[in-house]
mmCIF file of C-alpha atoms in Angstrom:
data_model
loop_
_atom_site.group_PDB
_atom_site.id
_atom_site.type_symbol
_atom_site.label_atom_id
_atom_site.label_comp_id
_atom_site.label_asym_id
_atom_site.label_seq_id
_atom_site.Cartn_x
_atom_site.Cartn_y
_atom_site.Cartn_z
ATOM 1 C CA GLY A 1 18.357 0.737 1.625
ATOM 2 C CA ASN A 2 15.173 -0.733 -0.683
ATOM 3 C CA SER A 3 13.122 1.879 -2.841
ATOM 4 C CA VAL A 4 10.798 1.292 -5.459
ATOM 5 C CA THR A 5 10.566 3.849 -7.865
ATOM 6 C CA GLN A 6 8.106 4.474 -11.317
ATOM 7 C CA MET A 7 7.270 6.473 -13.886
ATOM 8 C CA GLU A 8 6.011 9.773 -13.467
ATOM 9 C CA GLY A 9 2.646 10.087 -14.411
ATOM 10 C CA PRO A 10 -0.116 10.670 -15.463
ATOM 11 C CA VAL A 11 -0.708 8.192 -17.848
ATOM 12 C CA THR A 12 -3.387 9.000 -20.112
ATOM 13 C CA LEU A 13 -4.437 6.826 -22.552
ATOM 14 C CA SER A 14 -7.370 5.582 -25.211
ATOM 15 C CA GLU A 15 -9.625 2.829 -25.056
ATOM 16 C CA GLU A 16 -8.015 -0.501 -26.218
ATOM 17 C CA ALA A 17 -4.797 1.921 -26.273
ATOM 18 C CA PHE A 18 -1.806 -0.914 -25.036
ATOM 19 C CA LEU A 19 -0.073 -0.231 -21.182
ATOM 20 C CA THR A 20 3.529 0.435 -20.177
ATOM 21 C CA ILE A 21 3.899 1.582 -16.456
ATOM 22 C CA ASN A 22 7.957 1.090 -15.652
ATOM 23 C CA CYS A 23 9.022 0.041 -12.569
ATOM 24 C CA THR A 24 12.542 -0.238 -11.483
ATOM 25 C CA TYR A 25 13.770 -1.192 -8.074
ATOM 26 C CA THR A 26 16.695 -1.254 -5.345
ATOM 27 C CA ALA A 27 17.289 -4.346 -2.699
ATOM 28 C CA THR A 28 19.086 -6.381 -1.149
ATOM 29 C CA GLY A 29 18.871 -10.346 -1.624
ATOM 30 C CA TYR A 30 15.377 -11.615 -3.528
ATOM 31 C CA PRO A 31 12.500 -9.340 -3.476
ATOM 32 C CA SER A 32 9.495 -9.879 -4.076
ATOM 33 C CA LEU A 33 7.364 -7.864 -6.299
ATOM 34 C CA PHE A 34 4.083 -6.262 -6.137
ATOM 35 C CA TRP A 35 1.531 -4.548 -8.328
ATOM 36 C CA TYR A 36 -1.419 -3.050 -6.871
ATOM 37 C CA VAL A 37 -4.559 -0.944 -8.175
ATOM 38 C CA GLN A 38 -6.211 1.689 -6.156
ATOM 39 C CA TYR A 39 -10.149 2.195 -7.966
ATOM 40 C CA PRO A 40 -11.178 6.081 -7.129
ATOM 41 C CA GLY A 41 -12.231 6.493 -2.946
ATOM 42 C CA GLU A 42 -11.033 2.883 -2.880
ATOM 43 C CA GLY A 43 -8.169 1.265 -0.704
ATOM 44 C CA LEU A 44 -5.502 -0.607 -2.542
ATOM 45 C CA GLN A 45 -6.315 -4.349 -3.523
ATOM 46 C CA LEU A 46 -3.354 -6.636 -5.450
ATOM 47 C CA LEU A 47 -3.363 -7.043 -9.269
ATOM 48 C CA LEU A 48 -0.288 -9.248 -9.342
ATOM 49 C CA LYS A 49 2.676 -10.390 -7.930
ATOM 50 C CA ALA A 50 6.011 -12.175 -8.202
ATOM 51 C CA THR A 51 8.420 -13.978 -5.583
ATOM 52 C CA LYS A 52 10.731 -14.974 -8.294
ATOM 53 C CA ALA A 53 13.267 -13.927 -11.388
ATOM 54 C CA ASP A 54 11.683 -15.346 -14.526
ATOM 55 C CA ASP A 55 8.168 -15.206 -12.653
ATOM 56 C CA LYS A 56 5.047 -13.559 -14.480
ATOM 57 C CA GLY A 57 2.138 -12.360 -12.214
ATOM 58 C CA SER A 58 -0.914 -11.749 -14.264
ATOM 59 C CA ASN A 59 -4.487 -11.149 -13.326
ATOM 60 C CA LYS A 60 -7.128 -9.838 -15.159
ATOM 61 C CA GLY A 61 -5.636 -8.979 -18.410
ATOM 62 C CA PHE A 62 -2.391 -7.059 -17.114
ATOM 63 C CA GLU A 63 1.171 -8.924 -17.070
ATOM 64 C CA ALA A 64 4.422 -8.240 -15.790
ATOM 65 C CA THR A 65 7.860 -10.046 -15.092
ATOM 66 C CA TYR A 66 9.936 -9.690 -12.523
ATOM 67 C CA ARG A 67 13.475 -9.419 -13.634
ATOM 68 C CA LYS A 68 16.390 -9.846 -12.017
ATOM 69 C CA GLU A 69 19.457 -8.713 -14.395
ATOM 70 C CA THR A 70 16.853 -4.939 -14.975
ATOM 71 C CA THR A 71 15.705 -5.096 -11.312
ATOM 72 C CA SER A 72 12.259 -4.275 -12.967
ATOM 73 C CA PHE A 73 9.014 -5.603 -12.928
ATOM 74 C CA HIS A 74 6.708 -3.346 -15.738
ATOM 75 C CA LEU A 75 3.049 -3.540 -15.909
ATOM 76 C CA GLU A 76 1.386 -4.038 -19.112
ATOM 77 C CA LYS A 77 -1.383 -4.603 -20.663
ATOM 78 C CA GLY A 78 -2.270 -5.101 -24.796
ATOM 79 C CA SER A 79 -6.000 -3.230 -24.560
ATOM 80 C CA VAL A 80 -7.079 -0.950 -21.245
ATOM 81 C CA GLN A 81 -10.365 -0.480 -20.726
ATOM 82 C CA VAL A 82 -12.410 3.488 -18.920
ATOM 83 C CA SER A 83 -13.002 0.843 -16.298
ATOM 84 C CA ASP A 84 -9.015 0.108 -15.396
ATOM 85 C CA SER A 85 -8.142 4.593 -14.742
ATOM 86 C CA ALA A 86 -7.013 3.678 -12.139
ATOM 87 C CA VAL A 87 -3.726 4.356 -9.441
ATOM 88 C CA TYR A 88 -1.460 2.020 -9.555
ATOM 89 C CA PHE A 89 1.539 0.663 -7.293
ATOM 90 C CA CYS A 90 4.926 -0.912 -7.267
ATOM 91 C CA ALA A 91 5.328 -2.821 -4.375
ATOM 92 C CA LEU A 92 8.321 -4.617 -3.121
ATOM 93 C CA TYR A 93 8.837 -7.320 0.276
ATOM 94 C CA ALA A 94 12.682 -7.531 0.862
ATOM 95 C CA GLY A 95 11.766 -10.150 3.674
ATOM 96 C CA GLY A 96 14.331 -10.820 5.773
ATOM 97 C CA THR A 97 13.727 -8.756 8.873
ATOM 98 C CA SER A 98 11.154 -6.678 7.757
ATOM 99 C CA TYR A 99 8.098 -8.261 9.699
ATOM 100 C CA GLY A 100 5.859 -8.481 5.996
ATOM 101 C CA LYS A 101 7.081 -4.220 6.033
ATOM 102 C CA LEU A 102 5.964 -3.483 1.876
ATOM 103 C CA THR A 103 8.544 -0.684 -0.315
ATOM 104 C CA PHE A 104 6.089 1.509 -2.279
ATOM 105 C CA GLY A 105 7.037 3.624 -5.311
ATOM 106 C CA GLN A 106 5.055 6.995 -5.732
ATOM 107 C CA GLY A 107 2.237 6.261 -8.188
ATOM 108 C CA THR A 108 1.029 6.273 -10.752
ATOM 109 C CA ILE A 109 -2.495 7.655 -12.354
ATOM 110 C CA LEU A 110 -3.366 6.150 -15.411
ATOM 111 C CA THR A 111 -6.945 7.820 -17.189
ATOM 112 C CA VAL A 112 -8.438 5.499 -20.307
ATOM 113 C CA HIS A 113 -10.815 7.965 -22.305
ATOM 114 C CA PRO A 114 -13.412 6.246 -24.347
ATOM 115 C CA ASN B 1 -13.347 -4.589 2.106
ATOM 116 C CA ALA B 2 -10.410 -6.964 2.209
ATOM 117 C CA GLY B 3 -11.391 -8.090 5.765
ATOM 118 C CA VAL B 4 -10.647 -4.397 7.005
ATOM 119 C CA THR B 5 -13.277 -1.904 9.041
ATOM 120 C CA GLN B 6 -11.689 1.995 9.157
ATOM 121 C CA THR B 7 -13.370 4.229 10.908
ATOM 122 C CA PRO B 8 -14.053 7.250 10.270
ATOM 123 C CA LYS B 9 -13.663 8.094 6.790
ATOM 124 C CA PHE B 10 -13.507 11.790 6.604
ATOM 125 C CA GLN B 11 -12.433 13.832 9.293
ATOM 126 C CA VAL B 12 -11.764 17.786 9.599
ATOM 127 C CA LEU B 13 -9.021 18.934 12.647
ATOM 128 C CA LYS B 14 -8.179 22.182 13.737
ATOM 129 C CA THR B 15 -4.146 22.615 14.600
ATOM 130 C CA GLY B 16 -4.076 21.412 18.133
ATOM 131 C CA GLN B 17 -6.513 18.630 18.572
ATOM 132 C CA SER B 18 -6.232 15.001 18.896
ATOM 133 C CA MET B 19 -8.078 12.855 17.108
ATOM 134 C CA THR B 20 -8.386 8.746 17.161
ATOM 135 C CA LEU B 21 -8.154 6.980 13.951
ATOM 136 C CA GLN B 22 -9.079 3.190 14.671
ATOM 137 C CA CYS B 23 -8.855 -0.377 12.618
ATOM 138 C CA ALA B 24 -10.452 -3.711 13.052
ATOM 139 C CA GLN B 25 -9.538 -6.791 10.180
ATOM 140 C CA ASP B 26 -11.348 -10.134 10.692
ATOM 141 C CA MET B 27 -9.221 -12.430 8.853
ATOM 142 C CA ASN B 28 -7.341 -13.299 12.026
ATOM 143 C CA HIS B 29 -3.900 -11.884 10.683
ATOM 144 C CA ASN B 30 -1.145 -11.799 13.251
ATOM 145 C CA SER B 31 0.694 -8.309 11.335
ATOM 146 C CA MET B 32 -1.162 -5.202 10.899
ATOM 147 C CA TYR B 33 0.376 -2.011 9.353
ATOM 148 C CA TRP B 34 -0.696 1.766 9.808
ATOM 149 C CA TYR B 35 -0.213 3.822 5.732
ATOM 150 C CA ARG B 36 -0.013 7.567 4.924
ATOM 151 C CA GLN B 37 -0.839 8.173 1.369
ATOM 152 C CA ASP B 38 0.423 11.554 0.023
ATOM 153 C CA PRO B 39 0.826 13.062 -3.434
ATOM 154 C CA GLY B 40 3.844 12.540 -5.536
ATOM 155 C CA MET B 41 4.970 9.578 -1.946
ATOM 156 C CA GLY B 42 3.287 6.700 -2.810
ATOM 157 C CA LEU B 43 2.663 4.910 0.646
ATOM 158 C CA ARG B 44 4.641 5.650 3.571
ATOM 159 C CA LEU B 45 4.411 3.423 7.226
ATOM 160 C CA ILE B 46 3.812 5.022 9.968
ATOM 161 C CA TYR B 47 3.471 2.070 13.002
ATOM 162 C CA TYR B 48 3.317 -1.527 12.682
ATOM 163 C CA SER B 49 2.191 -4.296 14.992
ATOM 164 C CA ALA B 50 3.925 -7.798 14.418
ATOM 165 C CA SER B 51 1.799 -9.336 16.623
ATOM 166 C CA GLU B 52 -0.554 -8.671 19.801
ATOM 167 C CA GLY B 53 0.990 -6.677 22.557
ATOM 168 C CA THR B 54 3.825 -5.120 20.028
ATOM 169 C CA THR B 55 4.999 -2.612 18.112
ATOM 170 C CA ASP B 56 6.965 -0.546 16.091
ATOM 171 C CA LYS B 57 8.127 2.132 14.439
ATOM 172 C CA GLY B 58 8.068 2.870 10.429
ATOM 173 C CA GLU B 59 9.325 5.119 8.002
ATOM 174 C CA VAL B 60 7.311 8.748 9.429
ATOM 175 C CA PRO B 61 6.164 7.482 13.790
ATOM 176 C CA ASN B 62 7.074 10.895 14.630
ATOM 177 C CA GLY B 63 3.120 13.087 16.100
ATOM 178 C CA TYR B 64 1.606 9.406 16.196
ATOM 179 C CA ASN B 65 0.637 7.009 18.274
ATOM 180 C CA VAL B 66 -0.287 3.166 18.442
ATOM 181 C CA SER B 67 -2.216 0.715 20.097
ATOM 182 C CA ARG B 68 -2.573 -3.435 19.731
ATOM 183 C CA LEU B 69 -5.908 -3.594 21.752
ATOM 184 C CA ASN B 70 -5.915 -7.236 20.332
ATOM 185 C CA LYS B 71 -5.257 -9.833 17.580
ATOM 186 C CA ARG B 72 -7.970 -7.090 15.787
ATOM 187 C CA GLU B 73 -7.935 -4.257 16.730
ATOM 188 C CA PHE B 74 -4.822 -1.149 15.586
ATOM 189 C CA SER B 75 -4.972 2.412 16.276
ATOM 190 C CA LEU B 76 -3.679 4.880 15.284
ATOM 191 C CA ARG B 77 -3.342 8.004 17.553
ATOM 192 C CA LEU B 78 -2.943 12.381 16.828
ATOM 193 C CA GLU B 79 -2.139 14.117 19.908
ATOM 194 C CA SER B 80 -1.610 17.283 18.304
ATOM 195 C CA ALA B 81 -3.020 18.053 15.198
ATOM 196 C CA ALA B 82 -1.073 19.016 12.232
ATOM 197 C CA PRO B 83 -1.147 20.434 8.873
ATOM 198 C CA SER B 84 1.535 18.754 7.864
ATOM 199 C CA GLN B 85 -0.802 15.467 8.661
ATOM 200 C CA THR B 86 -3.549 15.626 6.473
ATOM 201 C CA SER B 87 -3.069 12.946 4.721
ATOM 202 C CA VAL B 88 -5.082 9.972 3.926
ATOM 203 C CA TYR B 89 -4.492 7.386 5.929
ATOM 204 C CA PHE B 90 -4.464 3.118 5.293
ATOM 205 C CA CYS B 91 -4.858 0.302 7.836
ATOM 206 C CA ALA B 92 -3.752 -2.552 6.682
ATOM 207 C CA HIS B 93 -3.235 -6.749 7.695
ATOM 208 C CA GLY B 94 -1.263 -9.746 6.626
ATOM 209 C CA ARG B 95 -0.280 -12.833 7.930
ATOM 210 C CA THR B 96 3.549 -13.251 8.776
ATOM 211 C CA SER B 97 5.395 -16.103 10.317
ATOM 212 C CA GLY B 98 7.651 -15.080 12.393
ATOM 213 C CA ASP B 99 9.222 -12.262 11.134
ATOM 214 C CA LEU B 100 7.931 -13.175 7.464
ATOM 215 C CA LEU B 101 4.980 -11.698 5.079
ATOM 216 C CA LEU B 102 3.684 -15.747 4.083
ATOM 217 C CA GLY B 103 1.181 -13.208 1.275
ATOM 218 C CA GLU B 104 -0.134 -10.728 0.534
ATOM 219 C CA GLN B 105 -0.959 -7.059 2.387
ATOM 220 C CA TYR B 106 -5.139 -5.838 2.636
ATOM 221 C CA PHE B 107 -6.215 -2.740 2.539
ATOM 222 C CA GLY B 108 -8.991 -1.151 4.536
ATOM 223 C CA PRO B 109 -10.961 2.212 2.803
ATOM 224 C CA GLY B 110 -8.857 4.490 4.093
ATOM 225 C CA THR B 111 -9.782 7.487 6.205
ATOM 226 C CA ARG B 112 -9.376 11.223 4.610
ATOM 227 C CA LEU B 113 -7.649 13.815 7.370
ATOM 228 C CA THR B 114 -7.344 17.912 6.441
ATOM 229 C CA VAL B 115 -5.422 19.274 9.262
ATOM 230 C CA THR B 116 -6.220 23.336 9.201
#
């Protein structure tokens, strides 16, 4: 079946530090890949996505590249801010008979200190 | 709010009580979903509905029922709540064509449920 594995957290960084959150997946075919972010007390919102191999998704200074050879979609940001403190979820959509169902990783808590 | 309204925001139930979580979306999307979020487990799909009048089980359906009342509304019912159902529940919606997701899923703000 399909699965997503994220690096274990929590991750604690100082402001302006470099961020990497690892995400690897298992899926048949060619899934679409997503990063969702959940700010405290809120629902999930889409951060970025990539639909085919070698695509790079980017938004708000965050980037992730769809690497089919390593089945990975790692999230990076060059300089984090306190406002980036949130839970980050990697997810995949396998298409086919899924009726839009997403498979999520377990989430990574990021805390950024001033 | 991603075009999604969820009620209530918080609820405390005693074991054995029942309740219905309400969800409504205003983006005219055909597919709707209910997820639960538990620490260290990400989001797991409880039920989904590909269109009005159809529902199907997700990964963790036991102890839940759903109703797709119309295109806008998708409710989740706990008939006899158990402590294992303590969780945060999210409703989501998305546009699908056949069984293909077009774009992203949009999530509501969540309902935090505690069963004692």
